[in-house]
Short mmCIF file of C-alpha atoms and ligand atoms in Angstrom, two decimals:
data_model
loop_
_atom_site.label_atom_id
_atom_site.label_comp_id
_atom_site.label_asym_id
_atom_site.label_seq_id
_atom_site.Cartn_x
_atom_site.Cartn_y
_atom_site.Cartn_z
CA UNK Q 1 0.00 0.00 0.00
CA UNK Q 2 2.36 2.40 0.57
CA UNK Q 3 4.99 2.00 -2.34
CA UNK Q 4 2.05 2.13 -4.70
CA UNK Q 5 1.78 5.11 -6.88
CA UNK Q 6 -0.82 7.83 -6.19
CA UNK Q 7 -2.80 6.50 -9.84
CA UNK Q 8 -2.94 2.93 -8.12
CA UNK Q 9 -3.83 3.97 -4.65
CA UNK Q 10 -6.32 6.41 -5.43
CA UNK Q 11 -7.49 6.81 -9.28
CA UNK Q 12 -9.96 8.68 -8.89
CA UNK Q 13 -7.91 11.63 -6.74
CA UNK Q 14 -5.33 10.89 -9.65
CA UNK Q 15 -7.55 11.00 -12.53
CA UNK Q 16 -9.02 14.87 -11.02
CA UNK Q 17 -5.60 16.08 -10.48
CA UNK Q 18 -4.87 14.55 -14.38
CA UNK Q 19 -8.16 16.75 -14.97
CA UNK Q 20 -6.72 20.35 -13.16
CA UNK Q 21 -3.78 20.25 -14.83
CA UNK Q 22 -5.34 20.11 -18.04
CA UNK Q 23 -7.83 22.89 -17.25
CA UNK Q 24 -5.16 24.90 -15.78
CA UNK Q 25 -2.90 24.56 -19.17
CA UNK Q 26 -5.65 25.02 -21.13
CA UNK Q 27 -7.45 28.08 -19.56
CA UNK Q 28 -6.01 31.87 -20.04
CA UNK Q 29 -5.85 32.45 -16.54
CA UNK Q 30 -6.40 36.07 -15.56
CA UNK Q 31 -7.46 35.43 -11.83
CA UNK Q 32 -4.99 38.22 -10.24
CA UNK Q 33 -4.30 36.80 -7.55
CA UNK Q 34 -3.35 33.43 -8.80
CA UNK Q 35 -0.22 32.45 -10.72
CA UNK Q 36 1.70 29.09 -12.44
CA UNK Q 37 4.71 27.97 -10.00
CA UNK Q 38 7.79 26.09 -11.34
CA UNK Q 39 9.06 23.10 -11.60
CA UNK Q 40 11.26 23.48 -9.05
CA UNK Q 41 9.09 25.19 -6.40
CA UNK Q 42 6.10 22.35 -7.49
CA UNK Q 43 9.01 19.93 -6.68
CA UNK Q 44 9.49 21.00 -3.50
CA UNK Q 45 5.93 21.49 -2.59
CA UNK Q 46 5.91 17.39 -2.43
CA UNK Q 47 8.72 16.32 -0.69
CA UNK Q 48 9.58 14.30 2.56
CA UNK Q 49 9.54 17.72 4.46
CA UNK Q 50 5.69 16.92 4.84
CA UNK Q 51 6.70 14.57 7.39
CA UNK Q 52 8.56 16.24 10.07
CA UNK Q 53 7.14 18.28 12.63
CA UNK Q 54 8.94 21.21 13.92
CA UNK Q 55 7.54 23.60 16.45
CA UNK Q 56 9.48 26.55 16.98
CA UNK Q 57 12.49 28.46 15.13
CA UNK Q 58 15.82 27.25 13.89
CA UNK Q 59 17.91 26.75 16.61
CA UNK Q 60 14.96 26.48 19.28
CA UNK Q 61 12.73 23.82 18.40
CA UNK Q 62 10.61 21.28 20.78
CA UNK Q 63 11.60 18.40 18.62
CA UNK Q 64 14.30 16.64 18.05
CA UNK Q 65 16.11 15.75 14.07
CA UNK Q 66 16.09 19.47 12.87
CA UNK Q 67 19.46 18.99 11.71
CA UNK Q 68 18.11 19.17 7.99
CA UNK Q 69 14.94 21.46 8.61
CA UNK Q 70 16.43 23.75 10.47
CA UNK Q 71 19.09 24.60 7.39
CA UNK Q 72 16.05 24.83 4.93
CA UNK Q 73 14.32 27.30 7.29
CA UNK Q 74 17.58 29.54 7.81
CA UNK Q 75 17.86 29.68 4.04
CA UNK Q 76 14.25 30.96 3.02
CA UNK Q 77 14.54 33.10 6.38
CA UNK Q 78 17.98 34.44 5.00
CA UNK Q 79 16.76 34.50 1.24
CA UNK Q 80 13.46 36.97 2.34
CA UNK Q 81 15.94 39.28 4.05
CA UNK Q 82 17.82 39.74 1.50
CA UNK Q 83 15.35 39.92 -1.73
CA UNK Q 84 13.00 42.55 0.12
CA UNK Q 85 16.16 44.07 1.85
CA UNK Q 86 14.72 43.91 5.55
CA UNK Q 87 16.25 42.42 8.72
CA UNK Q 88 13.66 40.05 9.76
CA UNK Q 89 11.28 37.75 8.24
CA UNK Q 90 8.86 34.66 9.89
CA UNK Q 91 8.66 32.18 6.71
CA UNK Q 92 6.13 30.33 8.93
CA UNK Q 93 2.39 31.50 8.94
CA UNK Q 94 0.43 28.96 6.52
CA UNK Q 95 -1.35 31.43 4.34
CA UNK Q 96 -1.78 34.90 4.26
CA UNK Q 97 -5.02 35.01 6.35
CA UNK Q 98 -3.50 33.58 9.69
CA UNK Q 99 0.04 36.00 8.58
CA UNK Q 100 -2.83 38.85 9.30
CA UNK Q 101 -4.08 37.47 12.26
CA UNK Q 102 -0.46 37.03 13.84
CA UNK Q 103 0.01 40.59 13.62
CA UNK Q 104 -2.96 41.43 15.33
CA UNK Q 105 -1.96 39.12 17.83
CA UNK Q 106 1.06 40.96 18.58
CA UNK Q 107 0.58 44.60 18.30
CA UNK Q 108 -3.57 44.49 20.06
CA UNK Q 109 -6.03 43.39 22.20
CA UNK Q 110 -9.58 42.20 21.70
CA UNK Q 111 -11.41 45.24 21.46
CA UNK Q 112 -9.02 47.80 20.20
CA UNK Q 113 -8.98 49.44 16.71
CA UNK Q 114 -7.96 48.39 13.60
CA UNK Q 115 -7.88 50.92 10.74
CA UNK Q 116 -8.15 48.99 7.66
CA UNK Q 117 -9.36 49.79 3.77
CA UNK Q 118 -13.55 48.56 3.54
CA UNK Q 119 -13.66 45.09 1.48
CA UNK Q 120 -15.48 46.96 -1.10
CA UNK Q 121 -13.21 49.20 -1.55
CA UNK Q 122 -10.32 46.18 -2.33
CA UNK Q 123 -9.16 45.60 0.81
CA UNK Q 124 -8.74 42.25 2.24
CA UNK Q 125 -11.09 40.05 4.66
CA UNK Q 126 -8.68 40.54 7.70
CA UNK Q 127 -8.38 43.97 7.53
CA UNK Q 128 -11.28 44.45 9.72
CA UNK Q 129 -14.22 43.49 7.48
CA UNK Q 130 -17.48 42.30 9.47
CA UNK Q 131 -17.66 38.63 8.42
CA UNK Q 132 -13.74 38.37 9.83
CA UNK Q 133 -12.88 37.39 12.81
CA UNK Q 134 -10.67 40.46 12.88
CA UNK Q 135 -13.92 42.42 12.26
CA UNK Q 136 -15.87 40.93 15.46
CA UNK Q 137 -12.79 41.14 17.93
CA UNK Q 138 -11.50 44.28 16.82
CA UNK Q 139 -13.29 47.64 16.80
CA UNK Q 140 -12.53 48.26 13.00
CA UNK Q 141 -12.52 51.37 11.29
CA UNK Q 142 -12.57 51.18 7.50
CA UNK Q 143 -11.36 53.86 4.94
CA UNK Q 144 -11.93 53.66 1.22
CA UNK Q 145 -11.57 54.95 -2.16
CA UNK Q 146 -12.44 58.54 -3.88
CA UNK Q 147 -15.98 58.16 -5.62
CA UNK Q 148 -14.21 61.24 -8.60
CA UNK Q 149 -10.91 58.93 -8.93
CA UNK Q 150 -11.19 55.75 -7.60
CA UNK Q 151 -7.89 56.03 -5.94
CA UNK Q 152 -7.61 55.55 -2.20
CA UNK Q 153 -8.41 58.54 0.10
CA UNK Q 154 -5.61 59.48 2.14
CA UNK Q 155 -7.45 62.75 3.41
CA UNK Q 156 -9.94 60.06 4.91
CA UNK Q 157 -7.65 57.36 6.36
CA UNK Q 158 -5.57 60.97 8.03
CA UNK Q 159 -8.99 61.99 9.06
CA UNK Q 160 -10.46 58.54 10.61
CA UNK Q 161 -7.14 57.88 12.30
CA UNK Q 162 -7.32 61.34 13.84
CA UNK Q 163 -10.60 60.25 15.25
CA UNK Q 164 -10.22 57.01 16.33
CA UNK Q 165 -6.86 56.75 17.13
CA UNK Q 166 -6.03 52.88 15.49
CA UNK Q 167 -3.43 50.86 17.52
CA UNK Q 168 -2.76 48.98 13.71
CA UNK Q 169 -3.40 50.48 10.33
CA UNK Q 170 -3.40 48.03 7.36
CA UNK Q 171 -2.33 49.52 3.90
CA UNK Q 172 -3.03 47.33 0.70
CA UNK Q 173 -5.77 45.16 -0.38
CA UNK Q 174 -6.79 42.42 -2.90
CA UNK Q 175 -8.48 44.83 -5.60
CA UNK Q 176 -6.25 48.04 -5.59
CA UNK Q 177 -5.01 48.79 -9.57
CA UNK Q 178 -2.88 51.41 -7.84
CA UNK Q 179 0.61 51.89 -6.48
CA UNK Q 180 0.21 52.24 -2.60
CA UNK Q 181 1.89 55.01 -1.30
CA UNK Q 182 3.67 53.44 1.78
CA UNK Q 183 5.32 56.95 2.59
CA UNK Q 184 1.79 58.51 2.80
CA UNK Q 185 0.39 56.05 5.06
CA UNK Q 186 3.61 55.68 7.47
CA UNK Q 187 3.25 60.01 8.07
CA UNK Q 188 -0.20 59.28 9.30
CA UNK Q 189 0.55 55.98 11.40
CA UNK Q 190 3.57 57.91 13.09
CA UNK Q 191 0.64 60.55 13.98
CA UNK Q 192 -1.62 59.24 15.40
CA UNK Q 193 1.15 56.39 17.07
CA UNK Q 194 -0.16 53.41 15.07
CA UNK Q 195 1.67 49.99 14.12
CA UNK Q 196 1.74 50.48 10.08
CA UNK Q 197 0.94 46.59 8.57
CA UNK Q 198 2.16 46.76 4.61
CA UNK Q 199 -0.02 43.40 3.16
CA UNK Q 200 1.38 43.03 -0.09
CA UNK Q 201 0.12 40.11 -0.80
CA UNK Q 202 -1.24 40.69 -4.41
CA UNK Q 203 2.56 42.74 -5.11
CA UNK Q 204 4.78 41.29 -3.41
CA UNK Q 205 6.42 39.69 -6.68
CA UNK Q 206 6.41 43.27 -7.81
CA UNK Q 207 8.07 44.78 -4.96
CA UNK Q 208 10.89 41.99 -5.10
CA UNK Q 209 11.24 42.20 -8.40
CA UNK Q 210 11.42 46.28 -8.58
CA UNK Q 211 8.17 47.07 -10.48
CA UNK Q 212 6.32 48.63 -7.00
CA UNK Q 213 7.71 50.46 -4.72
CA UNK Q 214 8.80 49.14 -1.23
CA UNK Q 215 7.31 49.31 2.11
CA UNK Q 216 10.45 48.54 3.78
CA UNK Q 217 12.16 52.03 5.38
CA UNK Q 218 7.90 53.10 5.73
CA UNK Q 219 6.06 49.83 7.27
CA UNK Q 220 6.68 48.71 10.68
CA UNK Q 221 5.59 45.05 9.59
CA UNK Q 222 4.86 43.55 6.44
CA UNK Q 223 2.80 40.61 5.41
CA UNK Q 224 2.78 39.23 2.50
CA UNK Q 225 1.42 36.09 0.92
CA UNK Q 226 3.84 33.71 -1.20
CA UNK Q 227 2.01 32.19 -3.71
CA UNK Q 228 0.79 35.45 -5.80
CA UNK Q 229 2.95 37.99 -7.70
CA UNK Q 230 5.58 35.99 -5.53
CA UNK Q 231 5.16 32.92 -7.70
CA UNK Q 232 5.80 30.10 -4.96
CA UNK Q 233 3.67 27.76 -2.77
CA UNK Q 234 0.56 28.45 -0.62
CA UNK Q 235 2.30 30.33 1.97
CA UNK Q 236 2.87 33.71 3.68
CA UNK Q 237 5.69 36.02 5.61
CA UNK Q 238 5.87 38.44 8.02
CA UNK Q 239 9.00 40.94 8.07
CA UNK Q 240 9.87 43.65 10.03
CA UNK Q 241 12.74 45.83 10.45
CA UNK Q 242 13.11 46.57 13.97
CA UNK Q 243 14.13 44.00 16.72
CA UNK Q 244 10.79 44.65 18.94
CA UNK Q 245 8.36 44.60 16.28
CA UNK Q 246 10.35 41.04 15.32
CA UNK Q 247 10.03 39.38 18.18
CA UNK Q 248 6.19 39.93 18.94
CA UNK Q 249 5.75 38.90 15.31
CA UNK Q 250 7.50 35.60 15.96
CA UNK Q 251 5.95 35.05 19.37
CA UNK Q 252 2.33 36.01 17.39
CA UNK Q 253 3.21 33.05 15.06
CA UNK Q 254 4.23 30.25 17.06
CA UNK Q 255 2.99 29.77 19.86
CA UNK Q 256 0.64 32.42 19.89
CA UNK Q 257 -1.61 30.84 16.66
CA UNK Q 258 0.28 28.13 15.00
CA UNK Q 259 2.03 24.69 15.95
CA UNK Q 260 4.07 23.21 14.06
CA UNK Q 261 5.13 24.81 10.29
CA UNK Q 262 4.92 23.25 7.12
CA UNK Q 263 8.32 22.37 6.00
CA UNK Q 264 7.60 21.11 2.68
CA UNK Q 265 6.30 24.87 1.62
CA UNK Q 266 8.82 26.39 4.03
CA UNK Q 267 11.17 24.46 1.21
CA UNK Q 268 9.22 26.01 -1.58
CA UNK Q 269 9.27 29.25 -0.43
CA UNK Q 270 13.11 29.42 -0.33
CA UNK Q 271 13.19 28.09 -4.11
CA UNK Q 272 10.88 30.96 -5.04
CA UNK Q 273 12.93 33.48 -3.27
CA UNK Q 274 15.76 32.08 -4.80
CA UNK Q 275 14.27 32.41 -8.03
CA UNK Q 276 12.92 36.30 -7.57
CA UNK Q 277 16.74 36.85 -6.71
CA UNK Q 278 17.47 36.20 -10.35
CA UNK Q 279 17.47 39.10 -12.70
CA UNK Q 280 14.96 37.29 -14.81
CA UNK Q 281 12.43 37.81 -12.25
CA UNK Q 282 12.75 41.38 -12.46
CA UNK Q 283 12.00 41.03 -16.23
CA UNK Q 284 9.28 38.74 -15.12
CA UNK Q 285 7.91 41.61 -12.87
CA UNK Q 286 8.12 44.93 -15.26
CA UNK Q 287 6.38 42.63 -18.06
CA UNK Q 288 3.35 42.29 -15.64
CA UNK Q 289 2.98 45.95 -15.24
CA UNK Q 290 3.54 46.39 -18.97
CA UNK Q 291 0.98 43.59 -19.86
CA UNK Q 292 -1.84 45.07 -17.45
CA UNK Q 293 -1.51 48.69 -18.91
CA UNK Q 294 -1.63 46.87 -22.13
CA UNK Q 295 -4.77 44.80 -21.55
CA UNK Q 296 -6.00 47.82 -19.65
CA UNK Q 297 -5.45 50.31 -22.92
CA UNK Q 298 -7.21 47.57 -25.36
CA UNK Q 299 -10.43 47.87 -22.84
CA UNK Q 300 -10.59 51.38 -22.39
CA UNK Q 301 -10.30 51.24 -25.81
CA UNK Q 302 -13.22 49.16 -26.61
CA UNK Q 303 -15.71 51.35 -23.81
CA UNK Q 304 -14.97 50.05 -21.08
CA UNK Q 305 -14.75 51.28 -17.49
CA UNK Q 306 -11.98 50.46 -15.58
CA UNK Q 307 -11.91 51.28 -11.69
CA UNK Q 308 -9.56 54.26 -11.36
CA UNK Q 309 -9.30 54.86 -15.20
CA UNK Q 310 -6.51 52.10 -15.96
CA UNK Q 311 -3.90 50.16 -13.67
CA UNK Q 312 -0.17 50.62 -12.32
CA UNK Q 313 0.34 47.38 -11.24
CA UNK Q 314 -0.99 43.71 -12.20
CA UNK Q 315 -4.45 44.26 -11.69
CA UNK Q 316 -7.45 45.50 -13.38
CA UNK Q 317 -11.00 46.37 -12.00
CA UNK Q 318 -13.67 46.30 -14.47
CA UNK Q 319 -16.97 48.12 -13.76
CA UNK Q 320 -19.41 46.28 -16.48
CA UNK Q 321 -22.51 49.31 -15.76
CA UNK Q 322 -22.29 50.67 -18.50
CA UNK Q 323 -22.00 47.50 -20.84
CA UNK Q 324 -25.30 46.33 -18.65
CA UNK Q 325 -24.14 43.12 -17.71
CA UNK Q 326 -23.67 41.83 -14.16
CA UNK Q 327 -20.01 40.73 -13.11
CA UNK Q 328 -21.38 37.14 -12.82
CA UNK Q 329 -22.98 36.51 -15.76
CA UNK Q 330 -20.11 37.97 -17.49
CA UNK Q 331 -17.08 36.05 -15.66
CA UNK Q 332 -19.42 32.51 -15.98
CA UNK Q 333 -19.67 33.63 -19.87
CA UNK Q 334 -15.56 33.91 -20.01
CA UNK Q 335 -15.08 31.32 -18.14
CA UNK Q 336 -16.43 28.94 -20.43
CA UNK Q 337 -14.85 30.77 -23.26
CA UNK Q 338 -11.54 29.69 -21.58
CA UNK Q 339 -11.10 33.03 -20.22
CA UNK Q 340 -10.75 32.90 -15.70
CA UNK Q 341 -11.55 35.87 -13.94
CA UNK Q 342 -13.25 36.46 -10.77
CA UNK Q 343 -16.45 38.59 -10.30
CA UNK Q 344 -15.70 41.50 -7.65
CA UNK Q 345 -17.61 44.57 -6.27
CA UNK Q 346 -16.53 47.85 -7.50
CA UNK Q 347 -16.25 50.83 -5.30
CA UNK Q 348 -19.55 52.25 -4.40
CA UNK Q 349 -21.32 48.91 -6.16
CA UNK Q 350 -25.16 49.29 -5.82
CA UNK Q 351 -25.36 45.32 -6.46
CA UNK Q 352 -25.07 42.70 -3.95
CA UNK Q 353 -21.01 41.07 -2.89
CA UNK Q 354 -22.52 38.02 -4.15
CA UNK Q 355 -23.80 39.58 -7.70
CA UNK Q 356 -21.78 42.38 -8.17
CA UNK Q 357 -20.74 45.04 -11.11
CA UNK Q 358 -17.19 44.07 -11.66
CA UNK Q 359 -15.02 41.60 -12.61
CA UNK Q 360 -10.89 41.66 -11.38
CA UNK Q 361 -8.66 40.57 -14.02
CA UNK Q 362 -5.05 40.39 -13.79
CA UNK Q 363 -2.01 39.48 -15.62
CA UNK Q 364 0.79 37.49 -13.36
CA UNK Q 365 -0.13 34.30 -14.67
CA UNK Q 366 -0.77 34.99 -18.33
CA UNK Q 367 3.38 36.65 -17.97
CA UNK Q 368 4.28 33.54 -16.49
CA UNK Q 369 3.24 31.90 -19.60
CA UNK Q 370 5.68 34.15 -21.45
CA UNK Q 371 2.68 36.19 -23.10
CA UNK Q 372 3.22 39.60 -24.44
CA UNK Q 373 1.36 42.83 -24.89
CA UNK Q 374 0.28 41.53 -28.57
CA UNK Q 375 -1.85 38.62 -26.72
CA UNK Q 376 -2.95 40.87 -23.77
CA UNK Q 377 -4.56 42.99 -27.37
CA UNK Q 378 -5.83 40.13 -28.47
CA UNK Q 379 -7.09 38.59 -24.68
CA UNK Q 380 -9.10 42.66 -24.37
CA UNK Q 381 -10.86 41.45 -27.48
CA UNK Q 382 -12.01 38.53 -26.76
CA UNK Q 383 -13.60 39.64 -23.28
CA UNK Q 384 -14.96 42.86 -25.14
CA UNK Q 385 -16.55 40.17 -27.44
CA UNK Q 386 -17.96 37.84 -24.82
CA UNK Q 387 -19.64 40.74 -22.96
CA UNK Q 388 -21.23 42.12 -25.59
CA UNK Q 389 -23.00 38.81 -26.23
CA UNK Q 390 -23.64 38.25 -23.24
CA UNK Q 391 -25.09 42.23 -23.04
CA UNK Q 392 -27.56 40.99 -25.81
CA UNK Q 393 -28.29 37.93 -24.33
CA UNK Q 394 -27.06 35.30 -27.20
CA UNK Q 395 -23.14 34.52 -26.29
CA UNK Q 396 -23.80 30.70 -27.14
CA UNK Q 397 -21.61 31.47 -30.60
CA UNK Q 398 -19.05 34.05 -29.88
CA UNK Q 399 -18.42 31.60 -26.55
CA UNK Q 400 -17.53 28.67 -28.70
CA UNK Q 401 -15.49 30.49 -31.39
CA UNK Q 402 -13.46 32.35 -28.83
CA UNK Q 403 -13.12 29.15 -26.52
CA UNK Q 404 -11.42 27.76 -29.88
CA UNK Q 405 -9.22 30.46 -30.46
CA UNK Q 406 -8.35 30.72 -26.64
CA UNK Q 407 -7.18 26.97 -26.93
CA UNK Q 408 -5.18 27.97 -30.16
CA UNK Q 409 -3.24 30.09 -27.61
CA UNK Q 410 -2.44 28.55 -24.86
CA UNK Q 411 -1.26 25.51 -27.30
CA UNK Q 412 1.83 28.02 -28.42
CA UNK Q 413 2.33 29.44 -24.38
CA UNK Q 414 2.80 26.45 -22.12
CA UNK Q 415 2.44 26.84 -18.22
CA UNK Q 416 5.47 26.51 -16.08
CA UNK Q 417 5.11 23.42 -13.77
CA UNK Q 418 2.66 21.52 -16.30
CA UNK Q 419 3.52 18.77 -18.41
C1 PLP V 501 -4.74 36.91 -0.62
C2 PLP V 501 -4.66 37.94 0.45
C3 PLP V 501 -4.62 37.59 1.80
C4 PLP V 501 -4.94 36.22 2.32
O1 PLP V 501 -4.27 35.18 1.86
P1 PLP V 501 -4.80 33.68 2.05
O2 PLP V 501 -3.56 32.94 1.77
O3 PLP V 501 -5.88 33.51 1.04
O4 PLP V 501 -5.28 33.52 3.44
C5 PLP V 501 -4.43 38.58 2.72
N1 PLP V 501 -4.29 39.86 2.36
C6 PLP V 501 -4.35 40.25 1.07
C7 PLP V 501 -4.20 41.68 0.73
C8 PLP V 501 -4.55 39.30 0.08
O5 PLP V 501 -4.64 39.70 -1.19
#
């Protein structure tokens, strides 16, 4: 039983995974917050590491045989310093989620305020949102975006952290097309004596890679997924530059939320670091940003809205109004056309979270691929086409034309990590 290959324990698990891969090579994936690891970092994701358990931090641990683990977690710990340029980093929370609620762990107390941007606005979940846990245990405050521009406020966050004086203030989000501007935010924390949280979770391939600017020298702490921009496992890290901040971070992580980590991505996160150390990656990250102003410029072009008037990052907010399609209906239409997105509120959205205006398209995956600016042109088409039919309510056509073409294309552009 236990020598046996995954396909002759468990076909049907094998025959599904068969299936995913497929779909993913298949599919133009635009889902911005999703991306195609390698090889290398898929190789590590299933390793041996899996089975060791390893409560605590190199050098300090609660079991015994670190001799190898500890080396592994010293390297991506080392490796994180040194691509974001900071002086410590916790390469343990399991996903970005728990990463957030470490640091609330360590900087506040049930009860105490949280400035963080509104979900509708793009922010994330654990920024304070109602639904969150961070939401019910923390008394949030939540900034957002200018109705005229659709950038983020900053006369509103100074304002609201004037009033409510916010132990933590979380800068970033999951639907921002817009550089953040760290400096900005860290005059106001220092004002009002907040802990500034950086979540760059969506750009953190961009900041490593040069294409955004840093946090680092303006956050106290930053979180960050690793599996985004970033390009590596399911994962997250916390940095920070100063000593104190550091060490309620780490305490925040283990024990304070987590046991043991999970060496196997631990692993995979140093191989991604090691690869965004390469000066390829910083290719990788300026054709992102070139490839979402291009995709953005073929939509405006064709009518449509875009959320702040265009992007300077990976991501792109649609606002489908004025096309008079729902962001549902529209991203089930592309997605059957081979085209992923994700349906999303837009700022101010009179629909329902569950049925809103939008959809959020990005390009980090599609660049993976090694797509240009000519097939983000030709990618703004095909979703201009698809909406439209879908506007007049008779897509069935256009759908399976541009589902052919779509497989056409990601025939010549094959996905890191799939066979
Ligand atoms: C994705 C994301 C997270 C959460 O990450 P999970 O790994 O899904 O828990 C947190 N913050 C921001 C800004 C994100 O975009």
């Amino acid at each position: 039983m236990t020598e046996k290959s995954l396909t002759d324990v468990d076909p049907q698990i094998a025959a599904l995974i068969r299936a995913e891969e497929r779909r993913q090579a298949d599919t133009v994936k635009l889902i911005a917050s999703e991306n195609y690891v390698s090889r290398a970092v898929l190789e590590a994701t299933g390793t041996v590491l899996t089975n060791k358990y390893s409560e605590g931090y190199p050098g300090k641990r609660y079991y015994e045989g670190q001799q190898v683990i500890d080396q592994i977690e010293t390297l991506a710990i080392e490796r994180a310093k040194s691509v974001f340029g900071v002086g410590h980093a916790n390469v343990q929370p399991y996903s970005g989620s728990p990463a957030n609620l470490a640091v609330y762990l360590a900087f506040l107390s049930p009860g105490d305020t949280v400035l963080g941007m509104g979900l509708p606005f793009g922010g994330h979940l654990t920024h304070g949102w109602s639904v969150s846990a961070t939401g019910k245990w923390f008394n949030a405050v939540r900034y957002g975006v200018r109705k005229d521009t659709g950038r983020i406020d900053m006369d509103e966050v100074r304002s609201l952290a004037l009033e409510h004086r916010p132990k933590l203030i979380f800068c970033g989000g999951t639907a921002i097309p817009r550089t953040i501007d760290f400096p900005a935010f860290a005059e106001i924390a220092r004002e009002v004596g907040a802990v500034l949280a950086a979540d760059i979770a969506h750009i953190a391939g961009l900041v490593a890679g040069g294409a955004h600017p840093s946090p680092v020298g303006h956050a106290d702490v930053i979180s960050t997924t690793t599996h985004k921009t970033l390009r590596g496992p399911r994962g997250a890290m916390l940095m920070a530059t100063s000593d104190e901040h550091a060490t309620a971070l780490n305490k925040a992580v283990f024990p304070g939320l987590q046991g043991g980590p999970h060496n196997h991505t631990t692993a995979a996160i140093a191989v991604a670091l090691h690869e965004a150390a390469q000066p390829e990656f910083r290719e990788y990250a300026a054709q992102i940003v070139k490839n979402a102003r291009a995709l953005a410029e073929e939509l405006l072009a064709r009518g449509f809205d875009l959320v702040s008037g265009g992007t300077d990052n990976h991501l792109i907010l649609m606002d489908l109004t004025s096309k008079g399609v729902g962001g549902k209906p529209a991203a089930q239409a592309l997605d059957r056309a081979g085209l992923e997105t994700n349906y999303n509120a837009v700022p101010f959205d009179p629909r329902k979270p569950f049925d809103p205006s939008g959809i959020r398209i990005g390009t980090p995956s599609v660049t993976s691929r090694g797509m240009g600016e000519a097939e983000m042109r030709q990618i703004g088409a095909w979703i201009d086409e698809v909406v439209t039919a879908v506007a007049k309510g008779d897509a069935e056509d256009v759908i399976g034309r541009v589902h052919q073409e779509v497989t056409e294309l990601t025939g010549k552009f094959p996905a890191p990590g799939l066979s």
